[in-house]
Short mmCIF file of N, CA, C and O in Angstrom, two decimals:
data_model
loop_
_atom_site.label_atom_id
_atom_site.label_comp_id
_atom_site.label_asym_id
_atom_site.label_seq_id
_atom_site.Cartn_x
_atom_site.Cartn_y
_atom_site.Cartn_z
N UNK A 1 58.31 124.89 112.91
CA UNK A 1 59.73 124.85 112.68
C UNK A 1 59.98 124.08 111.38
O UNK A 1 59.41 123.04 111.06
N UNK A 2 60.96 124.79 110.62
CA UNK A 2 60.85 123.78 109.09
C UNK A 2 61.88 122.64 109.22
O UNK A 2 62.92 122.87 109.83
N UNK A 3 61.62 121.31 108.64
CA UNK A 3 62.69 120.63 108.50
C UNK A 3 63.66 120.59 108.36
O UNK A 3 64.10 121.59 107.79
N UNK A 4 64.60 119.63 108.70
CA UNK A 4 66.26 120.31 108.39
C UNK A 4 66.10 119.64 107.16
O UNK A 4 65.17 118.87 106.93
N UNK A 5 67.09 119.96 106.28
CA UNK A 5 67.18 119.83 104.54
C UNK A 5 67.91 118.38 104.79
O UNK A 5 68.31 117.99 105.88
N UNK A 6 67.97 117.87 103.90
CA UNK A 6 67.67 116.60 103.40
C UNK A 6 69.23 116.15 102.93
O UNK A 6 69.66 117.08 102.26
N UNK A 7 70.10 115.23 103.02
CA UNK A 7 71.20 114.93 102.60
C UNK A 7 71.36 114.14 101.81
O UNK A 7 70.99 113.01 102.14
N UNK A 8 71.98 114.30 100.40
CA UNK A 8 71.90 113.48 99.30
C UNK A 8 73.06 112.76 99.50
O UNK A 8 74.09 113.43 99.54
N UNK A 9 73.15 111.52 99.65
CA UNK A 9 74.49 110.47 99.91
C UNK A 9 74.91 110.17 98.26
O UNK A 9 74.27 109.25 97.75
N UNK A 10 75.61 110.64 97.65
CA UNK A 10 75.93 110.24 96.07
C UNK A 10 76.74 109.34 95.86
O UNK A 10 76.80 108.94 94.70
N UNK A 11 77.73 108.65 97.00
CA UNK A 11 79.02 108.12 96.87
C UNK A 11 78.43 107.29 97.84
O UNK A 11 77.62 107.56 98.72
N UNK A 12 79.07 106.05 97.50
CA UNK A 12 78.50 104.74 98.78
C UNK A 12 80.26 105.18 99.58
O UNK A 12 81.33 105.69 99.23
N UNK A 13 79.61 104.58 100.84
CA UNK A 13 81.07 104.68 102.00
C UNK A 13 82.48 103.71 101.21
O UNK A 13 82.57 102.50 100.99
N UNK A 14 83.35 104.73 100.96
CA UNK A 14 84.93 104.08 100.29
C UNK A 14 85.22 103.83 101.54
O UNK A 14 84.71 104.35 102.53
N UNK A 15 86.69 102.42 101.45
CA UNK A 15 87.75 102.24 101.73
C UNK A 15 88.55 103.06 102.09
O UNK A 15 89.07 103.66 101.16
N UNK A 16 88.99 103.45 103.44
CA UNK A 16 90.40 104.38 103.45
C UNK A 16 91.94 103.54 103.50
O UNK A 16 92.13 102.77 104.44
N UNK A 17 92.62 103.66 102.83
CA UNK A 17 93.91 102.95 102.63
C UNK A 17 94.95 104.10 102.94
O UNK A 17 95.15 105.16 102.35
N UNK A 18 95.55 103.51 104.07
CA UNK A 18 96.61 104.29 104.76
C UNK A 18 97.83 103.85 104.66
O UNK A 18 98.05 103.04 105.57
N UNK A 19 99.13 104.06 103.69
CA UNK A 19 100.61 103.20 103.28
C UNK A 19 100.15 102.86 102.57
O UNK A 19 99.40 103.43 101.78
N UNK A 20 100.79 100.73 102.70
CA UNK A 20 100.51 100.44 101.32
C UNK A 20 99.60 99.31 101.92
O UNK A 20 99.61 98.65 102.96
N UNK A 21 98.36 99.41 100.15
CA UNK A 21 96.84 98.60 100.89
C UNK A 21 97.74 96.76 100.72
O UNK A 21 98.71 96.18 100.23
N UNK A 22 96.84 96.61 101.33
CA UNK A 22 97.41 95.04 101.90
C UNK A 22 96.49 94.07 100.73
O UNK A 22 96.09 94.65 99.72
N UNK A 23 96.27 92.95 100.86
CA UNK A 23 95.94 92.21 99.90
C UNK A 23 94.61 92.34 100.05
O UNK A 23 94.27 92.54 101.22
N UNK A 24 93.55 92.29 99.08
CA UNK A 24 92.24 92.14 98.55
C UNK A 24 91.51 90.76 98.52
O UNK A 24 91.94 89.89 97.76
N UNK A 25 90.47 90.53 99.27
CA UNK A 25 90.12 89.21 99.59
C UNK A 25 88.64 89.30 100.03
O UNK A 25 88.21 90.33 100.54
N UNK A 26 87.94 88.34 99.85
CA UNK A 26 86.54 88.22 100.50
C UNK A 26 86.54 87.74 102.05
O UNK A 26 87.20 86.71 102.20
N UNK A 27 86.10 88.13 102.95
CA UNK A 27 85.83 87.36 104.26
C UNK A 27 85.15 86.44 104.17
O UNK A 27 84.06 86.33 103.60
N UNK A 28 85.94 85.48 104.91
CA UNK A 28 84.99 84.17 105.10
C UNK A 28 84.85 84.10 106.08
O UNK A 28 85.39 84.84 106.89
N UNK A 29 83.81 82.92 106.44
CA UNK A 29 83.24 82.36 107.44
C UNK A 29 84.81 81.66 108.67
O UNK A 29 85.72 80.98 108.20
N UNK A 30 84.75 82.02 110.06
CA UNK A 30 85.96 81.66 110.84
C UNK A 30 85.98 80.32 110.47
O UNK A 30 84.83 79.90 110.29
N UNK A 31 87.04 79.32 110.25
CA UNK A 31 87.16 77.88 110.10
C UNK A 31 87.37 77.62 111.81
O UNK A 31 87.04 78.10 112.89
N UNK A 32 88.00 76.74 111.34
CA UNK A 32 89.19 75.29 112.63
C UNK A 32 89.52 76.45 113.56
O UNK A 32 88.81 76.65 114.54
N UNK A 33 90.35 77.05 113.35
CA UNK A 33 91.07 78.06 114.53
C UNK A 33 90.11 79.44 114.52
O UNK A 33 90.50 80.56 114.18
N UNK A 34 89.19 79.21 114.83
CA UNK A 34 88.35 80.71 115.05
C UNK A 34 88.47 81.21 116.17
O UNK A 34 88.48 82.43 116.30
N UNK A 35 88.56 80.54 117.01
CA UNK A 35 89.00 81.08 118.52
C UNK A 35 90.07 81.50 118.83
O UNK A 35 90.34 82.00 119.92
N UNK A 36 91.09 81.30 117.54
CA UNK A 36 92.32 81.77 118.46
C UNK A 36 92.54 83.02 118.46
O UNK A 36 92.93 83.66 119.44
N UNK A 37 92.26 83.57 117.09
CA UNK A 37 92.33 85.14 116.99
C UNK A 37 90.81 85.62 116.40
O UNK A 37 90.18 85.45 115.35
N UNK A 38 90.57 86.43 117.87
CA UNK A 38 89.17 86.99 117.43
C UNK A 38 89.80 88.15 116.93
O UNK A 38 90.93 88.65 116.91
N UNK A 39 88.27 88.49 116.38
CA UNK A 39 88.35 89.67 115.21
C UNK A 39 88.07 90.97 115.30
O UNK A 39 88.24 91.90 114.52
N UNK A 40 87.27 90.84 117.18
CA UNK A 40 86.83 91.74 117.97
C UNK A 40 86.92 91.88 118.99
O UNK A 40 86.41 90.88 119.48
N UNK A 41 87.35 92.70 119.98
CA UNK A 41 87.53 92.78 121.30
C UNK A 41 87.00 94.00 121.76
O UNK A 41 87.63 95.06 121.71
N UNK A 42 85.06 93.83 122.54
CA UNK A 42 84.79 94.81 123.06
C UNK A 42 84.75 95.27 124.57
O UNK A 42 84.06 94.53 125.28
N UNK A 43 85.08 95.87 124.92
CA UNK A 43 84.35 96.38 126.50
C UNK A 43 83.37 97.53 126.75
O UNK A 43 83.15 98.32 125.83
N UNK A 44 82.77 97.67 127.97
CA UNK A 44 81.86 98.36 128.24
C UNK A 44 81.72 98.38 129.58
O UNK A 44 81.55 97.29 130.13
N UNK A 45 81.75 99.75 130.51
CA UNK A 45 81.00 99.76 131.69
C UNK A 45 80.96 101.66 132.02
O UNK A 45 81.23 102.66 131.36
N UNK A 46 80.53 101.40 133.26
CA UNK A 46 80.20 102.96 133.56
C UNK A 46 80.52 103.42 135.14
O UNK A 46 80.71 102.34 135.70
N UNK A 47 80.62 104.14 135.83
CA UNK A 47 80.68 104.56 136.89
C UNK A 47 80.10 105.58 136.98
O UNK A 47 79.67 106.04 135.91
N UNK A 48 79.83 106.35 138.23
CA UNK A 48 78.62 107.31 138.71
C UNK A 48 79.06 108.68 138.07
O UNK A 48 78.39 109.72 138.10
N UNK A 49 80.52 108.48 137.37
CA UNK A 49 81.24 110.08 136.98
C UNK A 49 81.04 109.80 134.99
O UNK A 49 80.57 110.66 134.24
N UNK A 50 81.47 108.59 134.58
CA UNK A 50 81.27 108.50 133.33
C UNK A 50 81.47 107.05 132.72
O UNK A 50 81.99 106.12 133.33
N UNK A 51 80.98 106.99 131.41
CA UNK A 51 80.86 105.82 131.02
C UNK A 51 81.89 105.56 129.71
O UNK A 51 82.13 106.36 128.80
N UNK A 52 82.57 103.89 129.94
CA UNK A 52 83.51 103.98 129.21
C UNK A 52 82.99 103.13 127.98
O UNK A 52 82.02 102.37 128.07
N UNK A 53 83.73 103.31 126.81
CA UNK A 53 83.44 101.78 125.99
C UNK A 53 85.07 101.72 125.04
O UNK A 53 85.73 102.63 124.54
N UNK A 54 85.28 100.37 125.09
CA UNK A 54 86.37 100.49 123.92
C UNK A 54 86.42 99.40 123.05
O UNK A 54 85.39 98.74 123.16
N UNK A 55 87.13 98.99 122.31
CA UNK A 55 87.07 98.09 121.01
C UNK A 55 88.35 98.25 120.20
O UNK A 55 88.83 99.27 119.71
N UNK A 56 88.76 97.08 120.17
CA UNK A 56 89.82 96.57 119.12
C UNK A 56 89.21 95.98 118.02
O UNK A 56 88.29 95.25 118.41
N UNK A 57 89.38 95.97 116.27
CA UNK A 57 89.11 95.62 115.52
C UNK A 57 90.67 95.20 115.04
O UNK A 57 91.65 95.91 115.29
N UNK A 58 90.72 93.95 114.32
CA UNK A 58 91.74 92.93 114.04
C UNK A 58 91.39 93.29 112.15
O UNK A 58 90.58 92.97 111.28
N UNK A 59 92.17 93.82 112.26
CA UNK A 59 92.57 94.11 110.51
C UNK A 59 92.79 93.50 108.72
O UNK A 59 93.66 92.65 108.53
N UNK A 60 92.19 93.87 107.84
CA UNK A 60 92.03 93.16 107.16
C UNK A 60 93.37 92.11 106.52
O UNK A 60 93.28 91.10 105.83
N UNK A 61 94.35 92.69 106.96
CA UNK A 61 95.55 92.30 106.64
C UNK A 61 96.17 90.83 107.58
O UNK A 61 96.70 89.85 107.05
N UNK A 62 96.00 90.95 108.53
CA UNK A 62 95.94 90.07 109.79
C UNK A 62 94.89 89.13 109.45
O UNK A 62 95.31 87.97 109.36
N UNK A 63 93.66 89.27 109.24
CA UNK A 63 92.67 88.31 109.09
C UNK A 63 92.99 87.83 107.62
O UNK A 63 92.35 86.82 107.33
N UNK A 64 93.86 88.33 106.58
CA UNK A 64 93.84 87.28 105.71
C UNK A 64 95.17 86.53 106.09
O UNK A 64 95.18 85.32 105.87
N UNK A 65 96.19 87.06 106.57
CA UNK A 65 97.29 86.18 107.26
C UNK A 65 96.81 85.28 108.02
O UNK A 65 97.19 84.15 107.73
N UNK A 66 96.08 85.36 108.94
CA UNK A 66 95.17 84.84 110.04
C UNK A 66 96.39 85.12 111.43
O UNK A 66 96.75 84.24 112.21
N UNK A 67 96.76 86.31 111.44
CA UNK A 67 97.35 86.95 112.20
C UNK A 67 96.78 87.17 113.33
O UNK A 67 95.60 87.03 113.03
N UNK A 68 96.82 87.55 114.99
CA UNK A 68 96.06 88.20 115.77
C UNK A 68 96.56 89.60 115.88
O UNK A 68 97.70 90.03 115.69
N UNK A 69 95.41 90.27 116.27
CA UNK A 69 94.85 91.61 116.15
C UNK A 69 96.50 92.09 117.16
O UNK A 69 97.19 91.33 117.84
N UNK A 70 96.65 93.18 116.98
CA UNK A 70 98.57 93.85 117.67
C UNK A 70 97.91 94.88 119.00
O UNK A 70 98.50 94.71 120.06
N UNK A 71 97.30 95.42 119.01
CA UNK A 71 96.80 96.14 119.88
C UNK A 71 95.63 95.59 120.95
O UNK A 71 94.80 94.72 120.70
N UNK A 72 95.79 96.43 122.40
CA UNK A 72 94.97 95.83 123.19
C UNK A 72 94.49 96.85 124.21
O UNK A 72 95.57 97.35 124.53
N UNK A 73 93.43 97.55 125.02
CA UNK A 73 93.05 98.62 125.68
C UNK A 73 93.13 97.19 127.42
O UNK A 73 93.25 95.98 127.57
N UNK A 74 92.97 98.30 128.19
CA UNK A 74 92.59 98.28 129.28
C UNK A 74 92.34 99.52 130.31
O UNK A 74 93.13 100.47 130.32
N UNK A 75 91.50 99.50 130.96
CA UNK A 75 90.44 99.89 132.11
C UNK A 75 90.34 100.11 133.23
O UNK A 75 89.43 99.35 133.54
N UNK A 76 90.73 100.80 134.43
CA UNK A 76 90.32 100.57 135.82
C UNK A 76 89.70 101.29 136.40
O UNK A 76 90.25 102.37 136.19
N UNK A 77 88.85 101.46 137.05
CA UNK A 77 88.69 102.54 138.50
C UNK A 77 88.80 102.20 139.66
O UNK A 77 88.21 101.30 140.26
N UNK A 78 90.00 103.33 140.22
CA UNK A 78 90.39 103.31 141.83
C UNK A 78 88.77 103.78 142.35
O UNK A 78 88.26 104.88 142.15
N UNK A 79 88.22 102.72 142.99
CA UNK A 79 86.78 102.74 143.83
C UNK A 79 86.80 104.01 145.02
O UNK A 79 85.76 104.46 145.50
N UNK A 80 87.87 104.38 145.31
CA UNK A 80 88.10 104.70 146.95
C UNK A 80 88.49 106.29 146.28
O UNK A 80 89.00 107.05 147.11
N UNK A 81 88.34 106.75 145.17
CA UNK A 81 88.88 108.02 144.54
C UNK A 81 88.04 108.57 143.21
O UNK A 81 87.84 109.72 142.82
N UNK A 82 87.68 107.44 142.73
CA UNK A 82 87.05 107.84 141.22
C UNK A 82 87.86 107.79 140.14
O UNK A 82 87.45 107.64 138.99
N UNK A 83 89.16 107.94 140.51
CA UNK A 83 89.96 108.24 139.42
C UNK A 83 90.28 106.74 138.56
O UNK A 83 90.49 105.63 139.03
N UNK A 84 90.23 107.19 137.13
CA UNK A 84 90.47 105.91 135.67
C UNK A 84 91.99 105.93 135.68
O UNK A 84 92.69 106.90 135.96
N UNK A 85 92.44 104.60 135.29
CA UNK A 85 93.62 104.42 134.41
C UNK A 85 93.36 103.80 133.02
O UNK A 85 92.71 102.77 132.79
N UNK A 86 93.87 104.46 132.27
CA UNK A 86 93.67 103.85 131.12
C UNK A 86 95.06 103.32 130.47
O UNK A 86 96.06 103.92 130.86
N UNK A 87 95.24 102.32 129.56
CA UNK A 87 96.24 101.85 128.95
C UNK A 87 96.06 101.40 127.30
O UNK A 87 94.91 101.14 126.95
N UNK A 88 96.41 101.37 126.97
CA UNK A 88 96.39 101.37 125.09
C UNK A 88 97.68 100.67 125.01
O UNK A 88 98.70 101.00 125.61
N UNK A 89 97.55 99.69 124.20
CA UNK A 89 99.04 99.25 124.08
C UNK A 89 99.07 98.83 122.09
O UNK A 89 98.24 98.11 121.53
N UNK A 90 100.04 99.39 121.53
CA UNK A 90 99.72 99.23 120.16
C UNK A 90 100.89 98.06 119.40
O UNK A 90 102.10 98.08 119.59
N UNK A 91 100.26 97.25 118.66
CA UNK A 91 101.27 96.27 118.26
C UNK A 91 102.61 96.86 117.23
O UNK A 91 102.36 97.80 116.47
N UNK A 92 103.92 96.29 117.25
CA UNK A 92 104.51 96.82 116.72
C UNK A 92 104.62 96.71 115.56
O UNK A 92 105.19 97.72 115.14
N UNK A 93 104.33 95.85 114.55
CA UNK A 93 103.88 96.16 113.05
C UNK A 93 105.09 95.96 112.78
O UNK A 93 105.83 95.39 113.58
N UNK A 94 105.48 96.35 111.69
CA UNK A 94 106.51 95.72 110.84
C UNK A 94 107.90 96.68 111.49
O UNK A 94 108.84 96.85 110.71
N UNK A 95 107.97 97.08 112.44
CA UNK A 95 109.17 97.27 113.08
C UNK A 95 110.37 96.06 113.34
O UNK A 95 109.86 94.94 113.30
N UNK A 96 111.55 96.05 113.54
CA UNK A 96 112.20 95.19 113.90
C UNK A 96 113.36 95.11 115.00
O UNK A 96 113.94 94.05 115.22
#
C-alpha cells in the first residue's frame, strides 16, 4: 500500500481575531490572585452509552484585564434512564 503524501505546513498556526482584537500582551506567570480566576476549566467522564469532555478557556482579553472567564458548561446523567442534560451558559460580554 503506498504512503499517504506528505503535507507541507508553509504558514505557522495564525491568530483568529473575531470583532475587534483586544489588546496585545505577553502572558505571564499567575501572580497574588491566581486562584481567583482560573484560566481553565476542564471536565471529563463517561458512561456505558458515551463519553463526555468539556472545557472553558478564559480569554486573552479577560486575562489581561484579569477578568474571569463569562462562560460555564455543566453535566448530568439521570442513572435510572441514561439520559444527559447538558447546560452551556455564555457570559454576557459587553451587553448592557
Amino acid at each position: 500500500m503506498p504512503a499517504p503524501p506528505a503535507v507541507a505546513w508553509t504558514l505557522p498556526w495564525q491568530q483568529v481575531t473575531v470583532g475587534t482584537p483586544g489588546p496585545e500582551f505577553e502572558a505571564r506567570p499567575s501572580g497574588q490572585y491566581a486562584y481567583d480566576f482560573p484560566d481553565t476549566k476542564c471536565d471529563s467522564w463517561s458512561t456505558s452509552a458515551l463519553r463526555l469532555h468539556f472545557t472553558s478557556v478564559r480569554g486573552a482579553e479577560h486575562r489581561h484585564y484579569r477578568q474571569p472567564r463569562q462562560d460555564a458548561a455543566r453535566a448530568a446523567v439521570h442513572e435510572a434512564t441514561g439520559n444527559i442534560v447538558c447546560a452551556a451558559m455564555l457570559g454576557s460580554g459587553g451587553m448592557r
